[in-house]
Short mmCIF file of C-alpha atoms and ligand atoms in Angstrom, two decimals:
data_model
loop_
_atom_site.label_atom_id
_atom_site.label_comp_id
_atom_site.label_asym_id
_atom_site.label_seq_id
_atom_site.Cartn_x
_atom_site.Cartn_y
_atom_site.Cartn_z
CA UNK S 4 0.00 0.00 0.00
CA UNK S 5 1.69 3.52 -0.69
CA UNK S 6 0.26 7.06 -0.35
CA UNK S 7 -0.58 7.76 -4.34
CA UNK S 8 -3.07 4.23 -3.43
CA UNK S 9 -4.83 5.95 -0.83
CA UNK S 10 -6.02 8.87 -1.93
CA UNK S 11 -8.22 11.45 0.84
CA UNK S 12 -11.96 9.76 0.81
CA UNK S 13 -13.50 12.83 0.10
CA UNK S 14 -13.07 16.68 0.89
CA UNK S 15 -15.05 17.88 3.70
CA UNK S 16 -17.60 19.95 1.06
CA UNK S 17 -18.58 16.80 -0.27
CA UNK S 18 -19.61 15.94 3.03
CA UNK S 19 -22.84 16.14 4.24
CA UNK S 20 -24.25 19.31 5.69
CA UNK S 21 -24.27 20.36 9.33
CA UNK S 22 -27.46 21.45 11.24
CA UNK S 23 -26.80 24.73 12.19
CA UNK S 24 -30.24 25.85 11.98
CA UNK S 25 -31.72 24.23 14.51
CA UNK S 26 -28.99 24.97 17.44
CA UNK S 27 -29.46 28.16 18.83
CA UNK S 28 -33.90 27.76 19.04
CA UNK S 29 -32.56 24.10 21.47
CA UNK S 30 -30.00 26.62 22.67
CA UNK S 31 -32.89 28.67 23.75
CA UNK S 32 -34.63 25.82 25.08
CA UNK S 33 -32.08 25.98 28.34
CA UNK S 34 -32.88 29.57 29.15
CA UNK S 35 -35.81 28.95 31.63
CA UNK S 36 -34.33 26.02 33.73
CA UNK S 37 -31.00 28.24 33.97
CA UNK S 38 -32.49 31.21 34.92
CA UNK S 39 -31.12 33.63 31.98
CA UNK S 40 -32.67 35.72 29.33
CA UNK S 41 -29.77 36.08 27.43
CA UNK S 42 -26.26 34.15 26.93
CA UNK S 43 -22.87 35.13 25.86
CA UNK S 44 -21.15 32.46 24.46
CA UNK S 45 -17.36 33.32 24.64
CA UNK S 46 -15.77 29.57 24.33
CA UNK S 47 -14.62 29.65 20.93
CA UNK S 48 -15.60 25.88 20.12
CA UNK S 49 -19.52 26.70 21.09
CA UNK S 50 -19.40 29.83 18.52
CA UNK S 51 -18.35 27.56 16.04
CA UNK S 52 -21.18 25.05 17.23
CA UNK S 53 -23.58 28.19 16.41
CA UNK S 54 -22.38 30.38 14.26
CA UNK S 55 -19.88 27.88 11.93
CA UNK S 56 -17.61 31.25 12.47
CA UNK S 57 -14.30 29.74 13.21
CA UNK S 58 -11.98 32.74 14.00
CA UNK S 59 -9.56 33.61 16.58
CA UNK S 60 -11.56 36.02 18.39
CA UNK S 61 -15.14 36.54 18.67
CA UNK S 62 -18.54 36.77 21.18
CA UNK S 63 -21.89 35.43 20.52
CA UNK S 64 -25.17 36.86 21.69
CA UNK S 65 -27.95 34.50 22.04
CA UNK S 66 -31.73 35.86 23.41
CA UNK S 67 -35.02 34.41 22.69
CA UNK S 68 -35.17 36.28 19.51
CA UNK S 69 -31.62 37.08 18.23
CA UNK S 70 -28.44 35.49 17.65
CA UNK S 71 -25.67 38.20 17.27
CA UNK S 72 -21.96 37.60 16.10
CA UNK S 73 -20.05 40.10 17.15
CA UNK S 74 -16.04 40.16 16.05
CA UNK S 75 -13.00 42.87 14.68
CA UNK S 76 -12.21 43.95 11.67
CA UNK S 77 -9.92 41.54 10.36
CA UNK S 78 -13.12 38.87 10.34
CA UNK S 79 -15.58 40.91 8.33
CA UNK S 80 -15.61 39.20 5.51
CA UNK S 81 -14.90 35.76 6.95
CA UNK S 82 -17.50 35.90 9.35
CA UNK S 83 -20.08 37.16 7.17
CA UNK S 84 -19.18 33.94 4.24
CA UNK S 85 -19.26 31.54 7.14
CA UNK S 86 -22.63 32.00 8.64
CA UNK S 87 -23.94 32.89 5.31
CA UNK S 88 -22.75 29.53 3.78
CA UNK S 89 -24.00 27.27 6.91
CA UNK S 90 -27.31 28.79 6.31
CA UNK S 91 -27.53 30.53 10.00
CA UNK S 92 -29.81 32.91 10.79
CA UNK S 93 -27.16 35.29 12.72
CA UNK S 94 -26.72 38.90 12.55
CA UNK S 95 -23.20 39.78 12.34
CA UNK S 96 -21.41 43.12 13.88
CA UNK S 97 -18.13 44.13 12.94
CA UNK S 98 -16.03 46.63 15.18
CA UNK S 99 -12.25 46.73 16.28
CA UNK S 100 -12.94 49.55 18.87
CA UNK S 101 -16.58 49.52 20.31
CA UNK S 102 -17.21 45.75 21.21
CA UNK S 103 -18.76 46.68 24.14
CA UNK S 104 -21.50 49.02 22.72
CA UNK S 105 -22.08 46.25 20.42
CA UNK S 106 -22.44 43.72 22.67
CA UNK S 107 -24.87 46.14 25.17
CA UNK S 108 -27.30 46.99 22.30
CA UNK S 109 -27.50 42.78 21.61
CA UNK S 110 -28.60 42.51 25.18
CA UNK S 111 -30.36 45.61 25.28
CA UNK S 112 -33.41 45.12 27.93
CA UNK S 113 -32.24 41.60 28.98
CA UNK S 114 -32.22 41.57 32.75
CA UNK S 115 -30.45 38.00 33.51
CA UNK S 116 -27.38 37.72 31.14
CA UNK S 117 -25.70 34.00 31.51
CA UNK S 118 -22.00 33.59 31.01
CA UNK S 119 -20.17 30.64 30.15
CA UNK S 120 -18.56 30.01 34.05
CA UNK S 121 -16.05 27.21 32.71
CA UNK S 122 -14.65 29.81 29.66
CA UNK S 123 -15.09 33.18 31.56
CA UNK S 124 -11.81 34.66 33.14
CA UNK S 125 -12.51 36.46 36.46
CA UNK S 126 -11.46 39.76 35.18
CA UNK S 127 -13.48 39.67 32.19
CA UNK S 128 -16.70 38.79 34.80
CA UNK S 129 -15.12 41.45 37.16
CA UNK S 130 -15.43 43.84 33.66
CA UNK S 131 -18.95 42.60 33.21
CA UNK S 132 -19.79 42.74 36.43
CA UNK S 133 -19.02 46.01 37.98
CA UNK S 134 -18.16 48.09 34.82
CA UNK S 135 -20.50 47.26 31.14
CA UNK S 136 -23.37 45.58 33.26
CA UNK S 137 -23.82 46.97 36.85
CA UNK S 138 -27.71 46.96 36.99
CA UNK S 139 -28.06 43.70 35.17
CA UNK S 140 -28.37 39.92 37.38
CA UNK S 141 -24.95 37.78 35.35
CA UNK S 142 -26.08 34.40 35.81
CA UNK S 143 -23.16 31.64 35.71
CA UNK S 144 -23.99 28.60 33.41
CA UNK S 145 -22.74 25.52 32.31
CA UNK S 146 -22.07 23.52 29.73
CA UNK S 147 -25.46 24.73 27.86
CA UNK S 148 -23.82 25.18 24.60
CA UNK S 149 -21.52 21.99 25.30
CA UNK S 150 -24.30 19.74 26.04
CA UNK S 151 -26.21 20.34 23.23
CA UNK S 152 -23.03 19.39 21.16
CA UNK S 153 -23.21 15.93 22.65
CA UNK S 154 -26.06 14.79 20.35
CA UNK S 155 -23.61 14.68 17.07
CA UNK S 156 -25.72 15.39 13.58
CA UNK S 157 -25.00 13.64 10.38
CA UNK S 158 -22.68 16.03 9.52
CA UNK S 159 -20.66 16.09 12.17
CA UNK S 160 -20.45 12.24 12.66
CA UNK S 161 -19.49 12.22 8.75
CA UNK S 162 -16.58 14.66 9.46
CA UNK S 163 -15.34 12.74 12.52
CA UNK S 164 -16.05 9.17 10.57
CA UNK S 165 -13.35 11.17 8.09
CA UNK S 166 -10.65 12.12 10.47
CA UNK S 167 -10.86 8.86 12.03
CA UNK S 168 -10.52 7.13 8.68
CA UNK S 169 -7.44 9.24 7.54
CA UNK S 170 -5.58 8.20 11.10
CA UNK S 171 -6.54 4.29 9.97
CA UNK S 172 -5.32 4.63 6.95
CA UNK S 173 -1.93 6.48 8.24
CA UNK S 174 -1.32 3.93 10.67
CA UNK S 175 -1.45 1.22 8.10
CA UNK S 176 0.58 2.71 5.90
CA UNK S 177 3.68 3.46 8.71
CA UNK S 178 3.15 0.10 10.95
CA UNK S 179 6.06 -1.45 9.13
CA UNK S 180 8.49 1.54 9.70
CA UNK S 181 8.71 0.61 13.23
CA UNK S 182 10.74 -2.32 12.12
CA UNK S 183 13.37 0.16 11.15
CA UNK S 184 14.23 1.18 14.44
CA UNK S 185 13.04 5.49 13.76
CA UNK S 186 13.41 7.18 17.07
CA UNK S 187 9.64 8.19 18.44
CA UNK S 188 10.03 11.54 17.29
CA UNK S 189 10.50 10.47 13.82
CA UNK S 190 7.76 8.24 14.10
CA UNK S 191 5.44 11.14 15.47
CA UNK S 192 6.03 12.93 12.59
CA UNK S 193 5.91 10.67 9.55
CA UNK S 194 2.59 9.87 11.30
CA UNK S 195 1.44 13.08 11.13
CA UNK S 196 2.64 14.34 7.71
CA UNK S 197 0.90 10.97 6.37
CA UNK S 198 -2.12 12.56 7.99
CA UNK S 199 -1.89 15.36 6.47
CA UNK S 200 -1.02 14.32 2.79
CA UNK S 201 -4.53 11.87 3.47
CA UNK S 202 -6.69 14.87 3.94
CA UNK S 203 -6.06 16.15 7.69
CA UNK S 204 -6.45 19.46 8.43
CA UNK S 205 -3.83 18.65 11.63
CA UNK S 206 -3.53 16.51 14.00
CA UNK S 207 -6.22 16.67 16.67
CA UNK S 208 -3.31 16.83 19.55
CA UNK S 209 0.19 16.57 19.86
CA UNK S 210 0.99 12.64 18.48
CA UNK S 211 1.73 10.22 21.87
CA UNK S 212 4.45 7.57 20.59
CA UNK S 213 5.81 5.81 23.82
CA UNK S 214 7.89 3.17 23.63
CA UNK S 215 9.65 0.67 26.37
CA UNK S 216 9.67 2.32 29.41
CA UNK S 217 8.21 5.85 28.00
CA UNK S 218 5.05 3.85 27.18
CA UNK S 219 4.55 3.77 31.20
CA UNK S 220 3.88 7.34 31.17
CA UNK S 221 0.38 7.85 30.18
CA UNK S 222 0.86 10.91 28.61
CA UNK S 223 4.54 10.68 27.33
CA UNK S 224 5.73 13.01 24.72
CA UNK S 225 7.69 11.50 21.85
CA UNK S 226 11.59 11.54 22.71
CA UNK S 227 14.26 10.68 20.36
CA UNK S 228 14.38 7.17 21.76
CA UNK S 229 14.94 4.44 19.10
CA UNK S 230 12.20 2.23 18.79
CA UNK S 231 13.67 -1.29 18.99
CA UNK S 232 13.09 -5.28 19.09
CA UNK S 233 11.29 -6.46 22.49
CA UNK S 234 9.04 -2.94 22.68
CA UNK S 235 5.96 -2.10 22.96
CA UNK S 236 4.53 1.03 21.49
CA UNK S 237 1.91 3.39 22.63
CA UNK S 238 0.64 5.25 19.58
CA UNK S 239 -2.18 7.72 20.43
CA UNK S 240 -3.07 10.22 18.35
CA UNK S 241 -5.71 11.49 15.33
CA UNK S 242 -6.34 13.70 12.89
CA UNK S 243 -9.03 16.97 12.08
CA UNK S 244 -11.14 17.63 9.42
CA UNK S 245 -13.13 20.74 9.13
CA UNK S 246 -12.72 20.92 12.91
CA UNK S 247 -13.95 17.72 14.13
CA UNK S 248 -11.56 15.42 15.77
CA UNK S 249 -10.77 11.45 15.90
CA UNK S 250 -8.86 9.75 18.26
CA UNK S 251 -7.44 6.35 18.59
CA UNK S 252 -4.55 4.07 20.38
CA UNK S 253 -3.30 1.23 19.45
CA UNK S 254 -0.10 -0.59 20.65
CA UNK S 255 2.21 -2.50 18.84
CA UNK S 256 5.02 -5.33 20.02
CA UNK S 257 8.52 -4.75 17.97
CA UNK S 258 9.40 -8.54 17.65
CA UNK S 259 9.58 -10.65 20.14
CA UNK S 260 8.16 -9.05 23.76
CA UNK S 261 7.96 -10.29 27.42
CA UNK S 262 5.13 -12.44 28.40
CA UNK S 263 4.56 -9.89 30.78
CA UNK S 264 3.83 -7.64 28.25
CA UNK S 265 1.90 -10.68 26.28
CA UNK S 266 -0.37 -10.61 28.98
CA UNK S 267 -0.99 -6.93 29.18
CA UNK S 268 -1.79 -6.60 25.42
CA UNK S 269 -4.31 -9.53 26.38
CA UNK S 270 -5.85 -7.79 28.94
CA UNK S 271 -6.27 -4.57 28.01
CA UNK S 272 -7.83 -5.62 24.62
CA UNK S 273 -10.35 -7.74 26.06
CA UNK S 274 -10.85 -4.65 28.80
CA UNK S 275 -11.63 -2.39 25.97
CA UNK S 276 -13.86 -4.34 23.98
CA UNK S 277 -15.81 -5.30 27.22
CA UNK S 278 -15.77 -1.26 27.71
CA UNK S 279 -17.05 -0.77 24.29
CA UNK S 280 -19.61 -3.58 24.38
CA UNK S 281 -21.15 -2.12 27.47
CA UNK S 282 -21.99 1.59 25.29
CA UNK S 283 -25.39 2.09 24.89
CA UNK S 284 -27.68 4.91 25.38
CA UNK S 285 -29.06 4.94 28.70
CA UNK S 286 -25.87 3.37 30.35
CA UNK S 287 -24.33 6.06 33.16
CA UNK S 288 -21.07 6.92 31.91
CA UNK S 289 -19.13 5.58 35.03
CA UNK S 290 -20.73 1.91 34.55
CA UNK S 291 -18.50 1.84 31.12
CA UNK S 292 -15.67 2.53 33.15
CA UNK S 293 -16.75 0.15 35.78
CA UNK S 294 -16.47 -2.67 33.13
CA UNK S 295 -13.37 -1.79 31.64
CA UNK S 296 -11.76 -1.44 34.86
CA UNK S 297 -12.83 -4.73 36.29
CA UNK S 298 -10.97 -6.86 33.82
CA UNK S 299 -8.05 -5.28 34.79
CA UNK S 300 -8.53 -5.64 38.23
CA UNK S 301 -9.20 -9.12 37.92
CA UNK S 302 -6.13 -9.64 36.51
CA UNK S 303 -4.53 -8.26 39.48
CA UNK S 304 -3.32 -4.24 37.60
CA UNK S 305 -5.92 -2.14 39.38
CA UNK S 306 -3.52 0.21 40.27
CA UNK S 307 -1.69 0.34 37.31
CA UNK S 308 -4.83 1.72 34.94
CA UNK S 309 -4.22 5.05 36.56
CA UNK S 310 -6.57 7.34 33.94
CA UNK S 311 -10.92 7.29 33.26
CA UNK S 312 -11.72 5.26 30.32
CA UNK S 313 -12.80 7.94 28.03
CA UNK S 314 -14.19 11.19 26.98
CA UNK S 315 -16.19 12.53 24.42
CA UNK S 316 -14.58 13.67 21.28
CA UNK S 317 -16.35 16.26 18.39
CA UNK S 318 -15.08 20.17 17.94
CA UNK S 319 -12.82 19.57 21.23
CA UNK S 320 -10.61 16.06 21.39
CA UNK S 321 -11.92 16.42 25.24
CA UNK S 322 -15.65 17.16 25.35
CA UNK S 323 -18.61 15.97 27.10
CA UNK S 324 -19.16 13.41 28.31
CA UNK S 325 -16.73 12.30 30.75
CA UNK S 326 -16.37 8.54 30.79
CA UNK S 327 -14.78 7.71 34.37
CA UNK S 328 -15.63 7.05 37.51
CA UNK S 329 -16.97 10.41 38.62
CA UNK S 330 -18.41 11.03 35.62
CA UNK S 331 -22.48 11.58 36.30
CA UNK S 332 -23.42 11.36 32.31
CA UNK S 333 -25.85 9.27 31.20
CA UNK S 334 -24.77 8.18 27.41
CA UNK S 335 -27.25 9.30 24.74
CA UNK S 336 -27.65 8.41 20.78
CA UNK S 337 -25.32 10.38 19.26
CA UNK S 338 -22.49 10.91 21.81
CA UNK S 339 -19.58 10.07 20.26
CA UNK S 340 -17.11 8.98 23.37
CA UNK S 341 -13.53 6.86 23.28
CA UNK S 342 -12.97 3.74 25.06
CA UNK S 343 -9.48 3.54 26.04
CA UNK S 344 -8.13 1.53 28.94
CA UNK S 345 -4.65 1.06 29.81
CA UNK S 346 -1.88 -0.74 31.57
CA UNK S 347 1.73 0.93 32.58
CA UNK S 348 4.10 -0.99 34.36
CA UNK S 349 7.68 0.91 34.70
CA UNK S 350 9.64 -2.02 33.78
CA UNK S 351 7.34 -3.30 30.96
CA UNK S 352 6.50 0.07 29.49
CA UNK S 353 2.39 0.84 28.95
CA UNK S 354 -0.50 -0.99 26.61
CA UNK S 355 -3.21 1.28 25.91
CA UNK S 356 -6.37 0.42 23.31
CA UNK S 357 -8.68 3.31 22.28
CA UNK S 358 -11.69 3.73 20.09
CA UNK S 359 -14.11 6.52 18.94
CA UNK S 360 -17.05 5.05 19.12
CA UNK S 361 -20.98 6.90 17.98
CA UNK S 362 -23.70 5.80 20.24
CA UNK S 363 -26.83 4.28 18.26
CA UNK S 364 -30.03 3.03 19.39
CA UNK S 365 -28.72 -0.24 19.41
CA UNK S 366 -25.73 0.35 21.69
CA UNK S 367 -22.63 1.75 19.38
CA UNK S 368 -20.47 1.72 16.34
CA UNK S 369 -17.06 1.92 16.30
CA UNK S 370 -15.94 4.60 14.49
CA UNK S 371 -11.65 4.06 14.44
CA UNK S 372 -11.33 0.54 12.47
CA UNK S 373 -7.23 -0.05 12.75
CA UNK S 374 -6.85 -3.79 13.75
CA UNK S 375 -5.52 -4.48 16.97
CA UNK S 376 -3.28 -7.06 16.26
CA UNK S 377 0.26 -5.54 17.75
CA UNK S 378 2.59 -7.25 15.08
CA UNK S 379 3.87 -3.93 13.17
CA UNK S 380 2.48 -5.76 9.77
CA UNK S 381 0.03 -3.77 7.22
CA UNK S 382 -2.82 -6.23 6.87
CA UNK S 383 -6.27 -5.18 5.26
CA UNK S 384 -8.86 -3.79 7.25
CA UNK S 385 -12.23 -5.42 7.18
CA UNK S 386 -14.48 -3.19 4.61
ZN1 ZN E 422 -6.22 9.16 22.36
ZN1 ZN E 423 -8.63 9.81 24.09
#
């Protein structure tokens, strides 16, 4: 298989459309139960949930009858094409200097203004609060705009379905290379230029490639250890398309390895596929992680899976829900949420498995297909 074989599936306008229409009116839905007649939206992955506006800087105004962009000069003409082309029904005000007479005439006899408490700095409330809006009642919310985004649409499942394709088809295409001893480093980034050349936009974080005793750290960052005979290999990492994100894990045995590490690979596979068995909507969050972790307790590692078993994934590669044992979500159709369990032992190195999985009515659908069979050998992929 060689890159000029595998050409992108298809570009991201060839993708099915997004609902934008319908998000800000179930935006609105949330005003009553939190108490606001207004919102500012500030968290720059919600505006883009909205608006489809996906610059650097930017507030959104949302009241029972208006949405209102509001951004600088340097986004007129971007903001204007990108709400225009996703077919939302947004006003959009330009100005570099007077953002804040802007954003008082969009909430202009609104007496409870919500702000986004997870996004909002304290001196930007303290601004609000005692300098633009003294005789107003600012309401702190959360997660409104991020719940909503739980419930993926076609579009946005077809965009992630993408992503997650390119990083399957990258990792085929590189799992022999790590029988050529590259250092991580060089791994990482022949990874994510394959990405790229398949259609990425980026990758959807920096690439994890952990090997031997880097692999114990969960969260290692690549180093310019050689990847040898007798390894294993934590790869974790995924790609973006038109903003949505994939993630996956898989880990891979250079030649022969330990039994010790036999067993792990054992273990945490069957732990993850448990884990992903046990996805379904109506399933509390925490019970997925309950599953996953039991198989590893069981075979005697309890301590050593030392992270929650997932998270949601969409405009954010860490989004609602939470899947861990603290988590209080309840999964619904159309969550898209990873299953990824792990082992790390300092003197075997780590085995983690991860997939992005969509929630259906019927429990869920795997949405990263890479095989998990850790010999670094291409082999097809079921269709
Ligand atoms: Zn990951
Ligand atoms: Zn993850």
């Amino acid at each position: 298989m060689t890159l000029s074989t595998h050409s992108p599936v298809s570009a991201p306008d060839a993708l099915p459309p997004m609902e934008f229409g319908s998000r800000s009116s179930r935006l609105r839905e949330s005003f009553d139960h939190a108490g606001i007649d207004a919102l500012v939206v500030t968290n720059p992955s919600n505006i883009r949930y909205l608006t489809s506006f996906t610059g650097s800087a930017g507030v959104v105004v949302v009241t029972a009858g208006s949405l209102v962009l509001i951004t600088d000069g340097r986004y007129r003409d971007q903001a204007v094409d990108q709400v225009r082309a996703a077919g939302v029904d947004a006003e959009v005000e330009i100005s570099s200097t007077a953002q804040r007479k802007l954003i008082e005439a969009a909430l202009a006899g609104m007496g409870r203004i919500g702000l986004e408490a997870d996004h909002v700095s304290w001196s930007t409330q303290r601004r609000y609060a005692e300098d633009w809006f003294p005789d107003r009642e600012l309401v702190p919310t959360t997660a409104l705009v991020e719940t909503l985004r739980r419930r993926k649409d076609v579009g946005e499942l077809a965009r992630i379905e993408l992503a997650a394709r390119i990083a399957d088809d990258a990792l085929d295409l590189l799992r022999p290379r790590l029988l050529e001893q590259p250092t991580e480093l060089e791994f990482g980034r022949e990874l994510d230029l394959t990405m790229r050349t398949l259609g990425a936009t980026r990758p959807s974080f920096e690439t994890i490639v952990a090997s031997g005793p880097n692999g114990a750290r969960p969260h290692a960052r690549p180093s310019s250890r050689v990847i040898t005979e007798g390894d294993l290999v934590v790869i974790d990492f995924g790609a973006v398309v038109d903003g949505y994100c994939s993630d996956m894990t898989r880990t891979l045995a250079v030649g022969e390895v330990s039994d010790t590490a036999r067993r792990m690979l054992e273990v945490v596979t069957s732990a993850q596929a448990a884990g992903v068995a046990a996805v379904r909507p109506g399933v509390a969050a925490r019970d997925v992680d309950a599953v996953c972790r039991e198989v590893i307790t069981e075979a005697g590692w309890a301590d050593a899976f030392s992270h929650g078993t997932g998270h949601g994934v969409g405009l954010d590669i860490h989004e609602a829900p939470g899947v861990g044992s603290s988590s209080d979500a309840t999964l619904v159709v159309g969550d898209v949420v990873t299953v990824e369990p792990g082992v790390y032992l300092p003197e075997h190195g780590g085995v983690r498995v991860e997939d992005t999985v969509v929630v259906t009515t019927e429990g869920c659908r795997p949405l990263t297909h890479s095989t998990k069979d850790p010999t670094p050998i291409a082999r097809p992929r079921p269709a």
